[in-house]
Amino acid sequence: MQIQIPRRKFLKALPLAAAGLAAPAENDASQARSGSSGTLVAYFSRTGNTKLIARQIRGARGATLFEINPGNPYPEDYVETVAQASQETRAGYLPPLKTIVADVRRYDTIYLGFPIWGMTAPPVVRSFLRGHDLSGKIIHPFITHGGYGLGDSIDIVSSIAPGADVRPGFSMEADQERRTLEQVTGWLSG
């Protein structure tokens, strides 16, 4: 059986595949895929980088996969998204979620994935943390960033989920979108 992978997905996966982090292709239509373990992989991904890592963890841990989505999607435009996220963070706004995990109590371990936005965890991830009682859970953060590091994201996770055991996480620079926009802007300006 031959699996067809859309060219865009294949090209986006190349940097992660080279690092040994690419996961098998799967249907994107599913919000959550049930695993047999007490492990949940919850993630928010704007460009797909964090999503690829989430899928890899799901496969390796036999976990349930849950995509964190805001009730109103962020703009497709990168600059507009940055501006909106910055405004939400300054105002302490927590956007409503599209869906929540139906029975978070059944999970002992949660792998929580997200990109760094403005040196911190995105507002939608804060909404996820506030919207679920994670007391007594082990949280393993996995974070993508544009080269500036983790900022205060781990402290944010710990402060919003104070009863959870937040473990050292995995982080990876994955700034293709920002770098691409900067290069194209430079080219167009020159």
C-alpha positions as a LaTeX table, in Angstrom:
\begin{tabular}{lrrr}
\hline
Residue & $x$ (\AA) & $y$ (\AA) & $z$ (\AA) \\
\hline
Met1 & 0.00 & 0.00 & 0.00 \\
Gln2 & 1.36 & 3.39 & $-0.99$ \\
Ile3 & 0.57 & 6.42 & 1.16 \\
Gln4 & 0.11 & 9.74 & $-0.63$ \\
Ile5 & 1.37 & 12.77 & 1.28 \\
Pro6 & 0.46 & 16.22 & $-0.05$ \\
Arg7 & 3.55 & 18.07 & $-1.28$ \\
Arg8 & 3.06 & 20.94 & 1.19 \\
Lys9 & 2.94 & 18.55 & 4.17 \\
Phe10 & 5.99 & 16.70 & 2.86 \\
Leu11 & 7.99 & 19.91 & 2.48 \\
Lys12 & 6.94 & 21.17 & 5.93 \\
Ala13 & 8.01 & 17.86 & 7.47 \\
Leu14 & 11.50 & 17.80 & 5.94 \\
Pro15 & 13.29 & 19.80 & 8.69 \\
Leu16 & 11.71 & 17.66 & 11.42 \\
Ala17 & 12.23 & 14.43 & 9.50 \\
Ala18 & 15.93 & 15.22 & 9.30 \\
Ala19 & 15.93 & 15.55 & 13.08 \\
Gly20 & 14.13 & 12.20 & 13.44 \\
Leu21 & 10.91 & 13.84 & 14.64 \\
Ala22 & 8.55 & 13.33 & 11.69 \\
Ala23 & 5.49 & 11.21 & 12.29 \\
Pro24 & 3.49 & 9.07 & 9.89 \\
Ala25 & 0.83 & 10.82 & 7.86 \\
Glu26 & $-2.70$ & 10.63 & 9.22 \\
Asn27 & $-6.10$ & 12.13 & 8.65 \\
Asp28 & $-6.26$ & 15.73 & 9.92 \\
Ala29 & $-10.05$ & 15.64 & 10.36 \\
Ser30 & $-9.93$ & 14.07 & 13.82 \\
Gln31 & $-9.94$ & 16.32 & 16.90 \\
Ala32 & $-8.85$ & 13.57 & 19.23 \\
Arg33 & $-7.57$ & 10.07 & 18.64 \\
Ser34 & $-7.96$ & 7.67 & 21.45 \\
Gly35 & $-4.98$ & 5.76 & 22.71 \\
Ser36 & $-4.94$ & 2.87 & 25.14 \\
Ser37 & $-2.72$ & 4.51 & 27.75 \\
Gly38 & $-3.46$ & 7.14 & 30.38 \\
Thr39 & $-1.47$ & 9.63 & 28.32 \\
Leu40 & $-2.80$ & 12.68 & 26.53 \\
Val41 & $-0.94$ & 14.72 & 23.94 \\
Ala42 & $-2.57$ & 18.17 & 23.83 \\
Tyr43 & $-1.10$ & 20.70 & 21.45 \\
Phe44 & $-1.63$ & 24.03 & 19.75 \\
Ser45 & 0.10 & 24.54 & 16.42 \\
Arg46 & $-0.15$ & 27.47 & 14.05 \\
Thr47 & 2.17 & 26.33 & 11.26 \\
Gly48 & 2.31 & 22.58 & 11.80 \\
Asn49 & 5.72 & 22.30 & 13.51 \\
Thr50 & 4.29 & 21.55 & 16.96 \\
Lys51 & 1.67 & 19.27 & 15.38 \\
Leu52 & 4.38 & 17.06 & 13.86 \\
Ile53 & 6.04 & 16.64 & 17.24 \\
Ala54 & 2.65 & 15.92 & 18.86 \\
Arg55 & 1.98 & 13.13 & 16.36 \\
Gln56 & 5.39 & 11.62 & 17.01 \\
Ile57 & 4.77 & 11.60 & 20.76 \\
Arg58 & 1.28 & 10.13 & 20.27 \\
Gly59 & 2.72 & 7.27 & 18.22 \\
Ala60 & 5.56 & 6.60 & 20.63 \\
Arg61 & 3.35 & 6.67 & 23.74 \\
Gly62 & 0.12 & 5.16 & 22.38 \\
Ala63 & $-1.56$ & 8.33 & 23.61 \\
Thr64 & $-4.73$ & 10.22 & 22.87 \\
Leu65 & $-4.17$ & 13.21 & 20.58 \\
Phe66 & $-6.05$ & 16.47 & 21.23 \\
Glu67 & $-5.63$ & 19.64 & 19.20 \\
Ile68 & $-6.15$ & 22.86 & 21.18 \\
Asn69 & $-8.12$ & 25.31 & 19.06 \\
Pro70 & $-9.60$ & 28.70 & 19.90 \\
Gly71 & $-13.33$ & 29.13 & 19.31 \\
Asn72 & $-12.48$ & 31.89 & 16.81 \\
Pro73 & $-9.38$ & 30.95 & 14.79 \\
Tyr74 & $-6.41$ & 33.25 & 14.76 \\
Pro75 & $-5.87$ & 35.18 & 11.51 \\
Glu76 & $-4.02$ & 33.38 & 8.75 \\
Asp77 & $-1.73$ & 36.37 & 8.32 \\
Tyr78 & 1.37 & 36.01 & 10.49 \\
Val79 & 1.70 & 39.71 & 11.36 \\
Glu80 & $-2.00$ & 39.96 & 12.29 \\
Thr81 & $-1.69$ & 36.87 & 14.51 \\
Val82 & 1.35 & 38.30 & 16.29 \\
Ala83 & $-0.49$ & 41.57 & 16.92 \\
Gln84 & $-3.62$ & 39.81 & 18.21 \\
Ala85 & $-1.67$ & 37.45 & 20.46 \\
Ser86 & 0.35 & 40.35 & 21.86 \\
Gln87 & $-2.83$ & 42.30 & 22.63 \\
Glu88 & $-4.47$ & 39.22 & 24.24 \\
Thr89 & $-1.40$ & 38.57 & 26.40 \\
Arg90 & $-1.16$ & 42.21 & 27.58 \\
Ala91 & $-4.87$ & 42.25 & 28.42 \\
Gly92 & $-4.78$ & 38.85 & 30.15 \\
Tyr93 & $-7.50$ & 37.69 & 27.74 \\
Leu94 & $-8.13$ & 33.96 & 27.56 \\
Pro95 & $-9.88$ & 33.10 & 24.30 \\
Pro96 & $-12.68$ & 30.54 & 24.52 \\
Leu97 & $-11.75$ & 27.08 & 23.26 \\
Lys98 & $-13.45$ & 25.32 & 20.37 \\
Thr99 & $-13.57$ & 22.08 & 22.40 \\
Ile100 & $-12.23$ & 20.75 & 25.68 \\
Val101 & $-10.99$ & 17.31 & 26.72 \\
Ala102 & $-14.15$ & 15.42 & 27.68 \\
Asp103 & $-12.69$ & 13.45 & 30.59 \\
Val104 & $-9.24$ & 14.77 & 31.54 \\
Arg105 & $-9.40$ & 12.72 & 34.77 \\
Arg106 & $-8.58$ & 9.55 & 32.84 \\
Tyr107 & $-5.08$ & 10.83 & 31.99 \\
Asp108 & $-2.12$ & 10.63 & 34.39 \\
Thr109 & 0.38 & 12.14 & 31.99 \\
Ile110 & $-0.08$ & 15.07 & 29.63 \\
Tyr111 & 2.35 & 16.11 & 26.94 \\
Leu112 & 1.55 & 19.78 & 26.31 \\
Gly113 & 2.81 & 21.30 & 23.08 \\
Phe114 & 2.79 & 24.87 & 21.85 \\
Pro115 & 4.87 & 27.51 & 20.08 \\
Ile116 & 6.32 & 30.47 & 21.94 \\
Trp117 & 4.49 & 33.68 & 21.12 \\
Gly118 & 6.06 & 36.90 & 22.37 \\
Met119 & 8.41 & 35.07 & 24.77 \\
Thr120 & 5.53 & 33.26 & 26.49 \\
Ala121 & 2.82 & 30.62 & 26.14 \\
Pro122 & 0.04 & 31.63 & 23.71 \\
Pro123 & $-3.23$ & 32.83 & 25.24 \\
Val124 & $-5.11$ & 29.82 & 23.82 \\
Val125 & $-2.78$ & 27.47 & 25.72 \\
Arg126 & $-3.45$ & 29.43 & 28.89 \\
Ser127 & $-7.18$ & 28.91 & 28.19 \\
Phe128 & $-6.58$ & 25.16 & 27.90 \\
Leu129 & $-4.74$ & 25.09 & 31.23 \\
Arg130 & $-7.45$ & 27.15 & 32.97 \\
Gly131 & $-10.22$ & 25.06 & 31.42 \\
His132 & $-8.99$ & 21.70 & 32.75 \\
Asp133 & $-8.22$ & 20.55 & 36.27 \\
Leu134 & $-4.69$ & 19.17 & 35.92 \\
Ser135 & $-4.06$ & 18.63 & 39.64 \\
Gly136 & $-2.02$ & 15.49 & 40.21 \\
Lys137 & $-1.08$ & 15.18 & 36.52 \\
Ile138 & 2.45 & 14.97 & 35.17 \\
Ile139 & 2.93 & 17.58 & 32.45 \\
His140 & 5.73 & 17.29 & 29.90 \\
Pro141 & 5.90 & 20.50 & 27.87 \\
Phe142 & 7.19 & 20.37 & 24.30 \\
Ile143 & 7.77 & 23.74 & 22.78 \\
Thr144 & 8.75 & 25.20 & 19.43 \\
His145 & 10.20 & 28.69 & 19.16 \\
Gly146 & 11.71 & 31.08 & 16.67 \\
Gly147 & 15.17 & 31.20 & 18.19 \\
Tyr148 & 14.49 & 33.33 & 21.25 \\
Gly149 & 14.05 & 30.46 & 23.68 \\
Leu150 & 11.31 & 29.53 & 26.11 \\
Gly151 & 10.73 & 32.90 & 27.75 \\
Asp152 & 8.49 & 32.51 & 30.81 \\
Ser153 & 6.41 & 29.70 & 29.30 \\
Ile154 & 7.34 & 27.00 & 31.83 \\
Asp155 & 6.62 & 29.37 & 34.73 \\
Ile156 & 3.24 & 30.16 & 33.14 \\
Val157 & 2.35 & 26.47 & 32.84 \\
Ser158 & 3.38 & 25.89 & 36.46 \\
Ser159 & 1.44 & 28.89 & 37.75 \\
Ile160 & $-1.80$ & 28.09 & 35.88 \\
Ala161 & $-1.62$ & 24.38 & 36.77 \\
Pro162 & $-0.26$ & 24.62 & 40.35 \\
Gly163 & $-1.32$ & 21.13 & 41.39 \\
Ala164 & 0.46 & 19.51 & 38.45 \\
Asp165 & 3.99 & 18.13 & 38.35 \\
Val166 & 5.55 & 20.11 & 35.48 \\
Arg167 & 8.63 & 18.28 & 34.23 \\
Pro168 & 11.54 & 19.63 & 32.18 \\
Gly169 & 10.39 & 19.89 & 28.62 \\
Phe170 & 11.60 & 19.51 & 25.09 \\
Ser171 & 12.19 & 22.62 & 23.00 \\
Met172 & 13.19 & 23.11 & 19.42 \\
Glu173 & 13.85 & 26.11 & 17.21 \\
Ala174 & 11.34 & 26.03 & 14.36 \\
Asp175 & 11.06 & 29.51 & 12.89 \\
Gln176 & 10.56 & 28.75 & 9.20 \\
Glu177 & 7.54 & 31.06 & 8.83 \\
Arg178 & 9.21 & 34.11 & 10.37 \\
Arg179 & 12.46 & 33.48 & 8.49 \\
Thr180 & 10.62 & 33.00 & 5.19 \\
Leu181 & 8.63 & 36.22 & 5.64 \\
Glu182 & 11.79 & 38.16 & 6.49 \\
Gln183 & 13.64 & 36.80 & 3.46 \\
Val184 & 10.79 & 37.52 & 1.05 \\
Thr185 & 10.36 & 41.04 & 2.50 \\
Gly186 & 14.08 & 41.64 & 2.06 \\
Trp187 & 13.94 & 40.41 & $-1.51$ \\
Leu188 & 10.90 & 42.53 & $-2.33$ \\
Ser189 & 12.50 & 45.59 & $-0.74$ \\
Gly190 & 15.74 & 45.16 & $-2.67$ \\
\hline
\end{tabular}
